[in-house]
Short mmCIF file of C-alpha atoms and ligand atoms in Angstrom, two decimals:
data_model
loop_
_atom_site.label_atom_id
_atom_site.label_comp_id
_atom_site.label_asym_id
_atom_site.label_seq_id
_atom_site.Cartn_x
_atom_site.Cartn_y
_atom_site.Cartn_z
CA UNK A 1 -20.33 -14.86 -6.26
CA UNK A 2 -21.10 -11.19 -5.99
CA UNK A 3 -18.88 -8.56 -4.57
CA UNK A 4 -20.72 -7.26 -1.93
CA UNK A 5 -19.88 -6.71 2.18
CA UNK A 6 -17.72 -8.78 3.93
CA UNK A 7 -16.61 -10.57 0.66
CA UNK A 8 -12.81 -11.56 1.03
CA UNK A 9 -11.30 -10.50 -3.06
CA UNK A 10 -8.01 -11.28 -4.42
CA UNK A 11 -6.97 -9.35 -7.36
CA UNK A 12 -4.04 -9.12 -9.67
CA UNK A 13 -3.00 -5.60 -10.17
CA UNK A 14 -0.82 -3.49 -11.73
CA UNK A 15 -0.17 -0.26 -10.59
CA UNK A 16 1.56 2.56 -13.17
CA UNK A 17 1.98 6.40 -12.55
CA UNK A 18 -0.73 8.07 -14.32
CA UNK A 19 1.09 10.85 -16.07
CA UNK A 20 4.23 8.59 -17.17
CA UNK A 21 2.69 4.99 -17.76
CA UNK A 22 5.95 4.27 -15.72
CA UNK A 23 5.15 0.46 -13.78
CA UNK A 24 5.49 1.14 -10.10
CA UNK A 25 4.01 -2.44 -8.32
CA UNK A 26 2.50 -5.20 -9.43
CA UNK A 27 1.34 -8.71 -7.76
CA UNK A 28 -1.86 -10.11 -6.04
CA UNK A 29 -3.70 -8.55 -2.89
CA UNK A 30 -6.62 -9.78 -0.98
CA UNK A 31 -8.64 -7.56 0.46
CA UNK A 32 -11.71 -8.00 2.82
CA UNK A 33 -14.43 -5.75 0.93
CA UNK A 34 -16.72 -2.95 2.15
CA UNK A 35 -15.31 -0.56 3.75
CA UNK A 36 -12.49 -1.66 5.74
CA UNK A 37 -10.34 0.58 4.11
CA UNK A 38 -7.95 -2.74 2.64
CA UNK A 39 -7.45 -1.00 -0.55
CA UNK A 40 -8.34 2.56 -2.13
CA UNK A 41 -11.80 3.41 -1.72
CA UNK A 42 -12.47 4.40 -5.43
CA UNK A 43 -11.02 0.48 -6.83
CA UNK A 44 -13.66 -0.33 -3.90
CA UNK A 45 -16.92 1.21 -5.60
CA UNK A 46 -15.82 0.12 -9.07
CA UNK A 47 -15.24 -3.88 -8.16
CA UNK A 48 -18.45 -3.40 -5.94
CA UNK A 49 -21.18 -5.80 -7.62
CA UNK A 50 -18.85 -7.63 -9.35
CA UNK A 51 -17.56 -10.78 -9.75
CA UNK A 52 -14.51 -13.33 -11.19
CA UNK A 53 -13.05 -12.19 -14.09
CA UNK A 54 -14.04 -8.61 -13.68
CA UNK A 55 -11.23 -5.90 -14.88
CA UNK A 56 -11.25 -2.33 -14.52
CA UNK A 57 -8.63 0.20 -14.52
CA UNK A 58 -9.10 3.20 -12.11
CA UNK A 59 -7.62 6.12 -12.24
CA UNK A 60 -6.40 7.77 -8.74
CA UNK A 61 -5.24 11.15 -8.37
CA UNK A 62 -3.53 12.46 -5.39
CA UNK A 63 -6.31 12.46 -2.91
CA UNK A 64 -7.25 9.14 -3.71
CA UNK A 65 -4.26 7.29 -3.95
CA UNK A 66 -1.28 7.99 -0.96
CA UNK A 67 -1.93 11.47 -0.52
CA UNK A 68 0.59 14.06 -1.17
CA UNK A 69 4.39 13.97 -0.08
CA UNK A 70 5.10 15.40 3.22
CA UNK A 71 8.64 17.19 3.34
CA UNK A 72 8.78 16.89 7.06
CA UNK A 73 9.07 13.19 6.78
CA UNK A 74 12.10 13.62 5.25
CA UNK A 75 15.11 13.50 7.74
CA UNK A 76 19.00 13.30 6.79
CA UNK A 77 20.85 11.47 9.72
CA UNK A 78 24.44 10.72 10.32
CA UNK A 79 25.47 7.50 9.10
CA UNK A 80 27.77 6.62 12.78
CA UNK A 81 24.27 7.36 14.59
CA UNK A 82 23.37 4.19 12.91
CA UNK A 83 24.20 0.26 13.44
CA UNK A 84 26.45 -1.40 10.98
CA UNK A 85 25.08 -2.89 7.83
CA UNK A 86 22.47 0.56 6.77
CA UNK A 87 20.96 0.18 3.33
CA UNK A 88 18.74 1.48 0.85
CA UNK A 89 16.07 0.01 1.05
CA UNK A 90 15.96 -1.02 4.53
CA UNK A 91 13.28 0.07 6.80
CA UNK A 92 13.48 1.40 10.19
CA UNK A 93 10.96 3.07 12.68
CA UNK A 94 11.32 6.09 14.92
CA UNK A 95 9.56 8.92 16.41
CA UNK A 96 7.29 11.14 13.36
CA UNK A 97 7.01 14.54 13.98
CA UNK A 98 3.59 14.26 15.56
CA UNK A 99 5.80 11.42 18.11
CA UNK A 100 3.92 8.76 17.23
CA UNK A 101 6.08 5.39 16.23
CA UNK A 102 6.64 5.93 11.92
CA UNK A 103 8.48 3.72 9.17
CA UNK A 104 11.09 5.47 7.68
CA UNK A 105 12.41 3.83 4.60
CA UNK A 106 17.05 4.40 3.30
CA UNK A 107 16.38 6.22 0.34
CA UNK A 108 20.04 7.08 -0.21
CA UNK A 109 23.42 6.90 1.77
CA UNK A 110 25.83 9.93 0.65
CA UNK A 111 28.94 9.68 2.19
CA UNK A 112 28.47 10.10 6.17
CA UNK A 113 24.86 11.11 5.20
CA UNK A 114 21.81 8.40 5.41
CA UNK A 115 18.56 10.32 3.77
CA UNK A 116 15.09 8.71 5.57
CA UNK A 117 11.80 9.30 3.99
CA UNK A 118 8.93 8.16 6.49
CA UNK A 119 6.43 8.62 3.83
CA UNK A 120 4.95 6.05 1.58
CA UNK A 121 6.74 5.44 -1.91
CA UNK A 122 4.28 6.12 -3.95
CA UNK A 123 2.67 9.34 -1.97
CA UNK A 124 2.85 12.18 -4.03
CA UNK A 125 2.09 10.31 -7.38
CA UNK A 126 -1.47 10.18 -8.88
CA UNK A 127 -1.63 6.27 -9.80
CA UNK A 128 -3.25 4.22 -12.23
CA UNK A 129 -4.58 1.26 -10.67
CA UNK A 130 -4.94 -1.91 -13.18
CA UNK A 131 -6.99 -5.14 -11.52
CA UNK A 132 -8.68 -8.21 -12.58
CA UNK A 133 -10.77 -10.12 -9.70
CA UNK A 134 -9.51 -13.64 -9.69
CA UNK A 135 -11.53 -14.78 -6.35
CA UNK A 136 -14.58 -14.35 -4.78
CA UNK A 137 -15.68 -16.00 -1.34
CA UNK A 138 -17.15 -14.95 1.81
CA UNK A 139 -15.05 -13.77 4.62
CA UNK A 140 -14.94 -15.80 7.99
CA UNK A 141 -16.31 -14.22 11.08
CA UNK A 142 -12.46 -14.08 12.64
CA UNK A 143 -11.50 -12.56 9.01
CA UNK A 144 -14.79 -9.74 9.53
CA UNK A 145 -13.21 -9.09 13.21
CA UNK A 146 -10.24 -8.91 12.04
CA UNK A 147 -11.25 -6.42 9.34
CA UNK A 148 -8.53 -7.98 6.99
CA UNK A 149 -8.56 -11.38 4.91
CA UNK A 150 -6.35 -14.41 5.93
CA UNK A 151 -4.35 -16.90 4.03
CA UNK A 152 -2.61 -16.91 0.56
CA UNK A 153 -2.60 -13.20 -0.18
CA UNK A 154 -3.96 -12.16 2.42
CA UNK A 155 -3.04 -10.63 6.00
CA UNK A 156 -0.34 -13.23 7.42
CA UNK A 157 0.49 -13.42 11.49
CA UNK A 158 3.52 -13.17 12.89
ZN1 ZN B 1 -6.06 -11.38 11.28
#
């Protein structure tokens, strides 16, 4: 089967940071294809056509991978304004600066001081994205209104 709209794709990938080679994630993903904005557009229009077995490697730089780093994400709270038990690592959502709900991720406790970045982990790196297609199939109609694939590596529901 052709990758073409409304196909649901699971890949293996591996992603590395372009200038470096340095691994940064690897794994499966599905991904419900044409348009839905599942995965980076540019992977999108070079699996498009294809079919099991496929591998490309595409090569994303800033503006198509997570976008720049945005400093104002960053926020350095004090570690009592907290609950017991803060990591790195952990996750936690409050207020961005536009006020709508963001994830902030513990990138580093100093002391009293917990650092927050609410921007993705890999913004601000221009990406090499590695991917073979290992399945092809056609979406369901509740995947297609969802606008995301279901089951195995998929979208999962709470
Ligand atoms: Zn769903």
């Amino acid at each position: 089967m052709q990758i073409t709209a409304n196909t649901a794709v699971t890949l293996h990938y591996h992603i590395t940071e372009l200038s470096t080679g340095k691994p940064l994630d690897s794994g499966h993903v599905a991904y419900l294809h044409g348009g839905y904005d599942n995965v980076f557009p540019k992977v999108e229009a070079a699996l498009e056509g294809q079919s099991v077995g496929f591998a490309t490697t595409v090569e994303l730089d800033l503006p198509d991978a997570f976008g720049p780093r945005d400093p104002a994400l960053a926020r350095v709270i004090d570690k009592k304004d907290f609950p017991p038990g803060v990591k790195v690592g952990g996750q936690l959502q409050g207020p961005g600066p536009d006020g709508q709900p963001q994830v902030f991720h513990v990138v580093k406790i100093k002391g009293q001081e917990v650092h927050l970045d609410g921007n993705h982990p890999l913004a601000g790196l221009a990406l090499r994205f590695a991917c073979k297609v290992t399945e092809v199939r056609a979406a369901s109609t509740e995947e297609i209104a969802h606008r995301h694939v279901h089951g195995g590596h998929g979208h999962h529901h709470g």
